[in-house]
């Protein structure tokens, strides 16, 4: 489990990255999947909406045309009902004046290039034409169907398309002049309308690439066509147009229905791209006169749809993008947070481990301390009890003998020996007690030096003299030698402690030297030019058994002893005394293999400083 | 009949003291300060009691005990020690040697003469170890 967790911790960045990628991929896949499903529906629905809108707009265009034509008709009716015409005047100045006004009036409504008056025999009596239009004054118009129809029905007539000599397709509106009282037919007022310029007011008849307008008359003649200009004036069912439309049956069927007055729509492609066509007749007073088709290349619809879809997609895309950015940011934050937490946990764990280790270390130290305490008690007990035995034993024995007054058994020699032994052991006990007290002082850190200024050679001489006496008393074969330094060596030290230290070293040397010598010398080191750092080295060399290699590294450690008559406290105390003076102590076996040498250093005081001190 | 005691302790002052005390109390005492020397001069079936120090140079009391036992299986041996570690650790040390020993065979240093004589007499009067 721990391994797995570690693995997760180690790989968390990769895992985070992978999850981000997975989220992005799955979001977009879902998005595109959803998009594909809905897109077709949306397309269909938008297309249907578009178609409905086009039907409506086609209807509106039809009504617009129809209303304009009605207006045109009412203007013409205004002319026929005018008093001038009712009086039978069909030309002349007054007519001209009125007609000019009316011509501009109709041209305000729509594109009319000719306004004319014909008499009851269809002869043009008056005419105004736009610039560049042929005049027909005195021409007989009876060949025109719409003239005949108007004359026969005595009703306003909108003509089918017809071509003049100028080859321009036109329609015409003819209104009969009927005497209001006698109801007698007096002639016709009419306008001719060029179909292309007229219908171009209601729709595009130029460009087949966008939505365009096609207008057909009752006979099927194309009055205007955005599909192609060449189709104007041609019959839809004729070969020319049919070839153009490739005989497309859908369009054919649609147009046939249209001419029967049935509005409708169709989608077809006759080779010029798919198109949507909506059909509505243009009727006046319920009578279909013309037929319009609004044709839209579906590519424009689809491009519109696609625009809508694209915008929608873009919006969705941005939305998803935003969400992904947010999620990614969240993941990054989580990873970062996790990493921070992880680091914190690591840090805390480390601290805990550290503190545990410290505790363990302290525990170990306590154990060592405890062991040393026990060892101390053991050694101290042994060393303290041993000299007590002769003291108690011999004292008691002596007492018993004195009590028993057994004079014979107590020779003078024996008595002396008993007392010597008692005293010796008492001293030994005293020394031991002092050592133990010293160690206790050192360890409880109440060890203090009582320093004074003195000459070192003197102190060494005194210690040596004491030892000479001891050696003499012991009948030892060891010779103790002192080579005093030629210079006076002043030290600022604790005389008693220093004496103790030198004694302890000599004591130790003597303990391990059965015969030969112990030599004490001193040397001043002058390595540093700075007087402050000048030192004296005290060297104690013996010819004893040397220091056991096992003991040597721990020589100055408490309880370390090779002797069975030692506590291992002496050299420990020496080290502490020397160090308290700012010195160092060390020992080595002599290079010749006989005995060992102890060295210790002490800082010395310059003579000049002493003079100042005394002054 | 005078009882014979062998005393081995590395401290000359101890052997000197104990020897005189025991002799004053009617025992015949031989003493050594060096355990190896003591072993070399050991007289089998001669002593009524062997008194051994434990902490000695060259050979400690337990080793000496084992060596003497090898030479003289019947002799009575007791320990005479100043160490603080008493029964538990000594018993352990002896168990390591495959021996069990009664506490009665331990004499603690220092000891009053009266108590010492009483203890020694008790050990000598024991039938078997």
CSV table of C-alpha atoms in Angstrom, one decimal, chain A residues 156-351:
chain,number,residue,atom,x,y,z
A,156,UNK,CA,-59.2,46.9,-67.7
A,157,UNK,CA,-56.8,44.4,-69.0
A,158,UNK,CA,-53.3,43.4,-68.0
A,159,UNK,CA,-51.6,42.0,-71.0
A,160,UNK,CA,-49.3,39.0,-71.2
A,161,UNK,CA,-45.8,39.7,-72.3
A,162,UNK,CA,-45.2,40.9,-75.8
A,163,UNK,CA,-42.2,42.1,-77.7
A,164,UNK,CA,-42.1,45.3,-79.6
A,165,UNK,CA,-40.0,46.0,-82.7
A,166,UNK,CA,-37.3,47.2,-80.3
A,167,UNK,CA,-37.2,43.6,-78.9
A,168,UNK,CA,-38.0,44.7,-75.4
A,169,UNK,CA,-40.4,42.5,-73.5
A,170,UNK,CA,-43.3,44.5,-72.1
A,171,UNK,CA,-46.6,44.1,-70.5
A,172,UNK,CA,-49.4,46.6,-70.9
A,173,UNK,CA,-52.3,47.8,-68.9
A,174,UNK,CA,-55.3,49.0,-70.9
A,175,UNK,CA,-58.3,50.8,-69.4
A,176,UNK,CA,-61.4,51.5,-71.6
A,177,UNK,CA,-62.8,55.0,-71.9
A,178,UNK,CA,-66.4,54.6,-71.4
A,179,UNK,CA,-68.9,57.5,-71.4
A,180,UNK,CA,-70.3,57.7,-68.0
A,181,UNK,CA,-73.8,58.5,-69.0
A,182,UNK,CA,-74.2,56.6,-72.4
A,183,UNK,CA,-71.8,53.8,-71.5
A,184,UNK,CA,-70.5,54.1,-74.9
A,185,UNK,CA,-66.9,52.8,-75.6
A,186,UNK,CA,-64.8,55.8,-76.6
A,187,UNK,CA,-61.3,54.5,-76.7
A,188,UNK,CA,-58.5,53.2,-74.5
A,189,UNK,CA,-55.9,54.7,-72.1
A,190,UNK,CA,-53.0,52.4,-71.7
A,191,UNK,CA,-49.5,52.1,-70.4
A,192,UNK,CA,-46.7,49.9,-71.6
A,193,UNK,CA,-44.3,48.6,-69.0
A,194,UNK,CA,-40.9,47.1,-69.8
A,195,UNK,CA,-41.0,43.9,-67.8
A,196,UNK,CA,-37.3,43.7,-66.8
A,197,UNK,CA,-37.0,47.2,-65.4
A,198,UNK,CA,-40.5,46.9,-63.9
A,199,UNK,CA,-39.8,43.6,-62.0
A,200,UNK,CA,-36.3,44.5,-61.1
A,201,UNK,CA,-38.0,46.8,-58.6
A,202,UNK,CA,-39.2,43.7,-56.7
A,203,UNK,CA,-36.3,41.4,-56.9
A,204,UNK,CA,-32.9,40.5,-58.2
A,205,UNK,CA,-33.1,39.6,-61.9
A,206,UNK,CA,-29.4,40.0,-62.6
A,207,UNK,CA,-27.4,37.5,-60.5
A,208,UNK,CA,-28.2,33.9,-60.5
A,209,UNK,CA,-25.7,33.2,-57.7
A,210,UNK,CA,-27.9,34.8,-55.1
A,211,UNK,CA,-31.6,34.8,-54.5
A,212,UNK,CA,-33.4,35.9,-57.7
A,213,UNK,CA,-36.8,36.5,-59.2
A,214,UNK,CA,-38.5,34.9,-62.1
A,215,UNK,CA,-41.8,36.2,-63.5
A,216,UNK,CA,-44.0,34.3,-65.9
A,217,UNK,CA,-47.2,35.3,-67.6
A,218,UNK,CA,-50.3,33.2,-68.0
A,219,UNK,CA,-49.0,31.7,-71.3
A,220,UNK,CA,-45.8,30.7,-69.7
A,221,UNK,CA,-43.7,33.5,-71.1
A,222,UNK,CA,-40.8,34.6,-69.0
A,223,UNK,CA,-41.2,38.3,-68.3
A,224,UNK,CA,-38.1,38.5,-66.2
A,225,UNK,CA,-35.6,36.0,-65.0
A,226,UNK,CA,-32.6,36.2,-62.7
A,227,UNK,CA,-31.6,32.8,-64.0
A,228,UNK,CA,-30.5,34.1,-67.3
A,229,UNK,CA,-31.4,37.2,-69.4
A,230,UNK,CA,-31.7,35.2,-72.6
A,231,UNK,CA,-34.7,33.5,-71.2
A,232,UNK,CA,-36.8,36.7,-71.1
A,233,UNK,CA,-39.5,36.5,-73.7
A,234,UNK,CA,-39.1,32.8,-74.1
A,235,UNK,CA,-41.9,30.4,-73.2
A,236,UNK,CA,-41.1,28.2,-70.2
A,237,UNK,CA,-42.4,25.2,-71.9
A,238,UNK,CA,-40.5,26.0,-75.1
A,239,UNK,CA,-37.5,24.1,-76.1
A,240,UNK,CA,-35.0,26.9,-75.4
A,241,UNK,CA,-36.0,27.2,-71.7
A,242,UNK,CA,-36.5,23.5,-71.3
A,243,UNK,CA,-33.0,22.9,-72.6
A,244,UNK,CA,-31.8,25.5,-70.2
A,245,UNK,CA,-33.5,23.8,-67.3
A,246,UNK,CA,-32.5,20.4,-68.6
A,247,UNK,CA,-36.1,19.4,-68.7
A,248,UNK,CA,-36.1,19.3,-64.9
A,249,UNK,CA,-39.3,17.5,-64.0
A,250,UNK,CA,-39.6,19.0,-60.5
A,251,UNK,CA,-39.4,22.6,-61.9
A,252,UNK,CA,-41.7,21.7,-64.7
A,253,UNK,CA,-44.3,20.3,-62.4
A,254,UNK,CA,-43.9,23.2,-60.0
A,255,UNK,CA,-44.4,25.7,-62.8
A,256,UNK,CA,-47.4,23.9,-64.2
A,257,UNK,CA,-49.0,24.1,-60.8
A,258,UNK,CA,-48.1,27.7,-60.5
A,259,UNK,CA,-49.8,28.6,-63.8
A,260,UNK,CA,-52.9,27.0,-62.4
A,261,UNK,CA,-52.7,29.4,-59.6
A,262,UNK,CA,-51.4,27.0,-57.0
A,263,UNK,CA,-48.6,28.4,-54.9
A,264,UNK,CA,-45.8,26.0,-53.8
A,265,UNK,CA,-42.2,25.3,-53.4
A,266,UNK,CA,-39.6,22.8,-54.6
A,267,UNK,CA,-36.0,22.0,-54.3
A,268,UNK,CA,-34.2,20.8,-57.4
A,269,UNK,CA,-31.0,21.0,-59.3
A,270,UNK,CA,-31.0,21.2,-63.1
A,271,UNK,CA,-27.2,21.4,-63.3
A,272,UNK,CA,-26.5,24.9,-61.9
A,273,UNK,CA,-26.6,23.9,-58.2
A,274,UNK,CA,-29.4,23.0,-55.9
A,275,UNK,CA,-32.1,25.6,-55.6
A,276,UNK,CA,-35.1,26.4,-53.5
A,277,UNK,CA,-37.9,27.9,-55.4
A,278,UNK,CA,-41.1,29.3,-54.0
A,279,UNK,CA,-44.1,30.2,-56.2
A,280,UNK,CA,-46.9,32.6,-55.8
A,281,UNK,CA,-49.3,34.0,-58.4
A,282,UNK,CA,-49.8,37.8,-58.6
A,283,UNK,CA,-53.6,38.3,-58.7
A,284,UNK,CA,-55.8,41.3,-59.0
A,285,UNK,CA,-59.3,40.9,-57.8
A,286,UNK,CA,-58.8,37.2,-57.4
A,287,UNK,CA,-57.6,36.7,-60.9
A,288,UNK,CA,-54.1,35.5,-61.4
A,289,UNK,CA,-52.3,37.7,-63.9
A,290,UNK,CA,-48.6,37.0,-63.4
A,291,UNK,CA,-46.6,34.3,-61.6
A,292,UNK,CA,-43.5,34.9,-59.6
A,293,UNK,CA,-40.9,32.5,-58.5
A,294,UNK,CA,-38.3,33.4,-55.9
A,295,UNK,CA,-35.3,31.2,-56.5
A,296,UNK,CA,-32.6,30.7,-53.9
A,297,UNK,CA,-29.4,28.7,-54.5
A,298,UNK,CA,-29.4,26.4,-51.5
A,299,UNK,CA,-25.6,27.0,-51.1
A,300,UNK,CA,-26.5,30.5,-49.9
A,301,UNK,CA,-29.0,29.0,-47.4
A,302,UNK,CA,-26.5,26.5,-46.3
A,303,UNK,CA,-23.8,29.0,-46.0
A,304,UNK,CA,-26.1,31.0,-43.9
A,305,UNK,CA,-27.0,27.9,-41.9
A,306,UNK,CA,-23.3,27.1,-41.6
A,307,UNK,CA,-22.7,30.6,-40.4
A,308,UNK,CA,-25.3,30.1,-37.7
A,309,UNK,CA,-24.0,26.7,-36.9
A,310,UNK,CA,-20.4,28.1,-36.9
A,311,UNK,CA,-21.4,30.8,-34.4
A,312,UNK,CA,-23.2,28.2,-32.3
A,313,UNK,CA,-20.2,25.9,-32.5
A,314,UNK,CA,-17.9,28.7,-31.7
A,315,UNK,CA,-20.0,29.6,-28.7
A,316,UNK,CA,-20.1,26.0,-27.5
A,317,UNK,CA,-16.4,25.6,-28.2
A,318,UNK,CA,-15.6,28.7,-26.2
A,319,UNK,CA,-17.9,27.4,-23.4
A,320,UNK,CA,-16.2,24.0,-23.4
A,321,UNK,CA,-12.8,25.6,-23.7
A,322,UNK,CA,-13.6,27.8,-20.8
A,323,UNK,CA,-14.8,24.8,-18.8
A,324,UNK,CA,-11.7,22.9,-19.7
A,325,UNK,CA,-9.5,25.8,-18.7
A,326,UNK,CA,-11.3,26.0,-15.4
A,327,UNK,CA,-11.0,22.2,-14.8
A,328,UNK,CA,-7.4,22.3,-15.8
A,329,UNK,CA,-6.7,25.2,-13.5
A,330,UNK,CA,-8.5,23.3,-10.8
A,331,UNK,CA,-6.5,20.1,-11.4
A,332,UNK,CA,-3.3,22.2,-11.5
A,333,UNK,CA,-4.3,23.8,-8.2
A,334,UNK,CA,-5.1,20.4,-6.8
A,335,UNK,CA,-1.8,19.0,-7.9
A,336,UNK,CA,0.0,22.0,-6.5
A,337,UNK,CA,-2.0,21.7,-3.3
A,338,UNK,CA,-1.3,18.0,-3.1
A,339,UNK,CA,2.4,18.7,-3.7
A,340,UNK,CA,2.4,21.3,-1.0
A,341,UNK,CA,0.6,19.0,1.4
A,342,UNK,CA,3.0,16.2,0.4
A,343,UNK,CA,6.0,18.3,1.0
A,344,UNK,CA,4.5,19.4,4.3
A,345,UNK,CA,4.0,15.8,5.3
A,346,UNK,CA,7.5,14.9,4.2
A,347,UNK,CA,8.8,17.9,6.2
A,348,UNK,CA,6.8,17.0,9.3
A,349,UNK,CA,7.8,13.3,9.0
A,350,UNK,CA,11.4,14.3,8.7
A,351,UNK,CA,11.1,16.5,11.7
